[in-house]
Coordinates of C-alpha atoms in Angstrom, one line a residue:
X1 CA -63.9 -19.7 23.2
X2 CA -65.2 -18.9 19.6
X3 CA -68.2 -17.4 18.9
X4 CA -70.2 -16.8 15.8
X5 CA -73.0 -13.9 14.7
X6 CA -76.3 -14.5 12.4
X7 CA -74.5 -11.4 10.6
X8 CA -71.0 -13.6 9.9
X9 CA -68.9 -12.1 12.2
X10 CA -66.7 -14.2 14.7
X11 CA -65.5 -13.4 17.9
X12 CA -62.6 -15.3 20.3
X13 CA -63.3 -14.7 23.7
X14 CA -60.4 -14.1 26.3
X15 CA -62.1 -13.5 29.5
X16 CA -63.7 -9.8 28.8
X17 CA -62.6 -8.8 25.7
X18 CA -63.6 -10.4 22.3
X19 CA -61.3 -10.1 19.0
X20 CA -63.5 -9.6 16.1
X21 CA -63.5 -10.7 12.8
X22 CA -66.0 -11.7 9.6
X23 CA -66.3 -15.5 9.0
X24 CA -64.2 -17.3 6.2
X25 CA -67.5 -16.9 4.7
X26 CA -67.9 -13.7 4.7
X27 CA -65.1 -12.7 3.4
X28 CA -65.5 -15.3 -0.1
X29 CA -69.3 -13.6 -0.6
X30 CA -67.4 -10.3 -0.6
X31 CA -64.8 -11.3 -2.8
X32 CA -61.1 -9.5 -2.7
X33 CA -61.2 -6.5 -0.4
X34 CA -59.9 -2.9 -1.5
X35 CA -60.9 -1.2 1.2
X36 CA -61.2 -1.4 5.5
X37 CA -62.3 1.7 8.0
X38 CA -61.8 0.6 11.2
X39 CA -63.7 2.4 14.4
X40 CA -61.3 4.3 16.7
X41 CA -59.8 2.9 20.0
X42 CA -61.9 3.8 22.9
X43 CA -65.1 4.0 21.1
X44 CA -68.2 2.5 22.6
X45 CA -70.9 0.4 20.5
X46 CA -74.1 -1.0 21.2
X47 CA -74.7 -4.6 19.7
X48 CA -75.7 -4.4 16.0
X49 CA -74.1 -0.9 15.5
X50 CA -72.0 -0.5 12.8
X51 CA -68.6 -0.7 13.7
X52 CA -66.4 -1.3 10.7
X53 CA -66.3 -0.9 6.6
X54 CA -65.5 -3.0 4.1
X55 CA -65.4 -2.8 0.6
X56 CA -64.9 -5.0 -2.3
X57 CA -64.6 -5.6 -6.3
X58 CA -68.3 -6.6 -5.8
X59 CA -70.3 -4.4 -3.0
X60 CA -69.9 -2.3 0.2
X61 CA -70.7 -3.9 3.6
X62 CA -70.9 -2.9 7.7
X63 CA -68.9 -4.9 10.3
X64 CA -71.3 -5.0 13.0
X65 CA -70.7 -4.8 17.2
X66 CA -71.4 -8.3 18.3
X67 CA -72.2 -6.9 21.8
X68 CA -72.5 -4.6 23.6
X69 CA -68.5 -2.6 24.5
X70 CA -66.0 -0.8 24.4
X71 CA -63.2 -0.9 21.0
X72 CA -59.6 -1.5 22.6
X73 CA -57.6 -2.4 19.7
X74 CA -57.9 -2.5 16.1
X75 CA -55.7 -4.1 13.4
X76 CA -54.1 -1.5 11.8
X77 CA -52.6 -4.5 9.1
X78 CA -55.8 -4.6 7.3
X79 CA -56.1 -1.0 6.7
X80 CA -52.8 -0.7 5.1
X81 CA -53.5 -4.5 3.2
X82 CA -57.0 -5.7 3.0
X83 CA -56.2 -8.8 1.1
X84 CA -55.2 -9.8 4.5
X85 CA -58.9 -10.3 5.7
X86 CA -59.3 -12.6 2.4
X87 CA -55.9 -14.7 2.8
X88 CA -56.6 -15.0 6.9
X89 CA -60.0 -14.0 7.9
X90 CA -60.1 -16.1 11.2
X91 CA -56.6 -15.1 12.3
X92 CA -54.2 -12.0 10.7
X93 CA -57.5 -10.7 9.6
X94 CA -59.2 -9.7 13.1
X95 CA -60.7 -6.3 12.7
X96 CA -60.7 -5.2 16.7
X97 CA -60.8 -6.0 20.4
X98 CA -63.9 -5.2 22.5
X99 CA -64.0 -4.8 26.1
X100 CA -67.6 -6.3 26.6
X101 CA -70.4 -4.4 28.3
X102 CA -71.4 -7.8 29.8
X103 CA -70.0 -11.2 29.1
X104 CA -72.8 -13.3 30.0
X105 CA -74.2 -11.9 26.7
X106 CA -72.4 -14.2 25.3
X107 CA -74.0 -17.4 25.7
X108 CA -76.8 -16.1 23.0
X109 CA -74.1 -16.7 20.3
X110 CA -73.9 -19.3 17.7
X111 CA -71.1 -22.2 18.2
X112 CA -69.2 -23.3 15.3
X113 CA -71.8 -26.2 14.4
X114 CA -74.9 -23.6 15.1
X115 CA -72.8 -21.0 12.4
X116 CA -72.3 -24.1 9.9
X117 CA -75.7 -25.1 10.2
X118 CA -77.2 -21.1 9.5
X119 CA -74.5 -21.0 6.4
X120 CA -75.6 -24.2 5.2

């Protein structure tokens, strides 16, 4: 199941735990990435918290916690080659797995056609 944020990141839901990643358009407002910090394995994060780094050519920007959970993998790939997150942000791109907190809090989400609609 994919999910969308107001703040542009995504999330594929697989029973508990959610892979995050920014939206395809995300990633074109930042332009070409230099730069990822990811949060470490076993951290826990409220929703909205910032959870991740990246920076561009153009500005400086959080990755935000979706929901509410615990960090269970990250995606060491993009530290070592950012450009990744521009070439395949919806797929090679993912930033980190969450354990979440509580997966009905998923259903206040955006779908796909709810995300298109906010990015117009």
């Amino acid at each position: 199941m994919l999910k969308f944020t107001e703040e542009h990141e995504w999330l594929n839901i697989d029973g508990d735990v959610a892979t995050v990643g920014i939206t395809a358009h995300a990633a074109e407002q930042l332009g070409d990435l230099v730069f990822v910090e990811l949060p470490e394995v076993g951290a826990s994060f409220s929703k909205g918290d910032d959870a991740a780094t990246v920076e561009s050519v153009k500005a400086a920007s959080e990755v935000y916690c979706p929901l509410d959970g615990e960090i269970t993998a990250v995606n060491e790939a993009i530290t070592a080659d950012p450009a990744l997150v521009n070439s395949d942000p919806m797929g090679a791109g993912w930033f980190f797995k969450l354990k979440l907190k509580n997966v009905s809090d998923v259903d206040g989400l955006l779908d796909e056609s709810g995300y298109k609609e906010l990015i117009g």
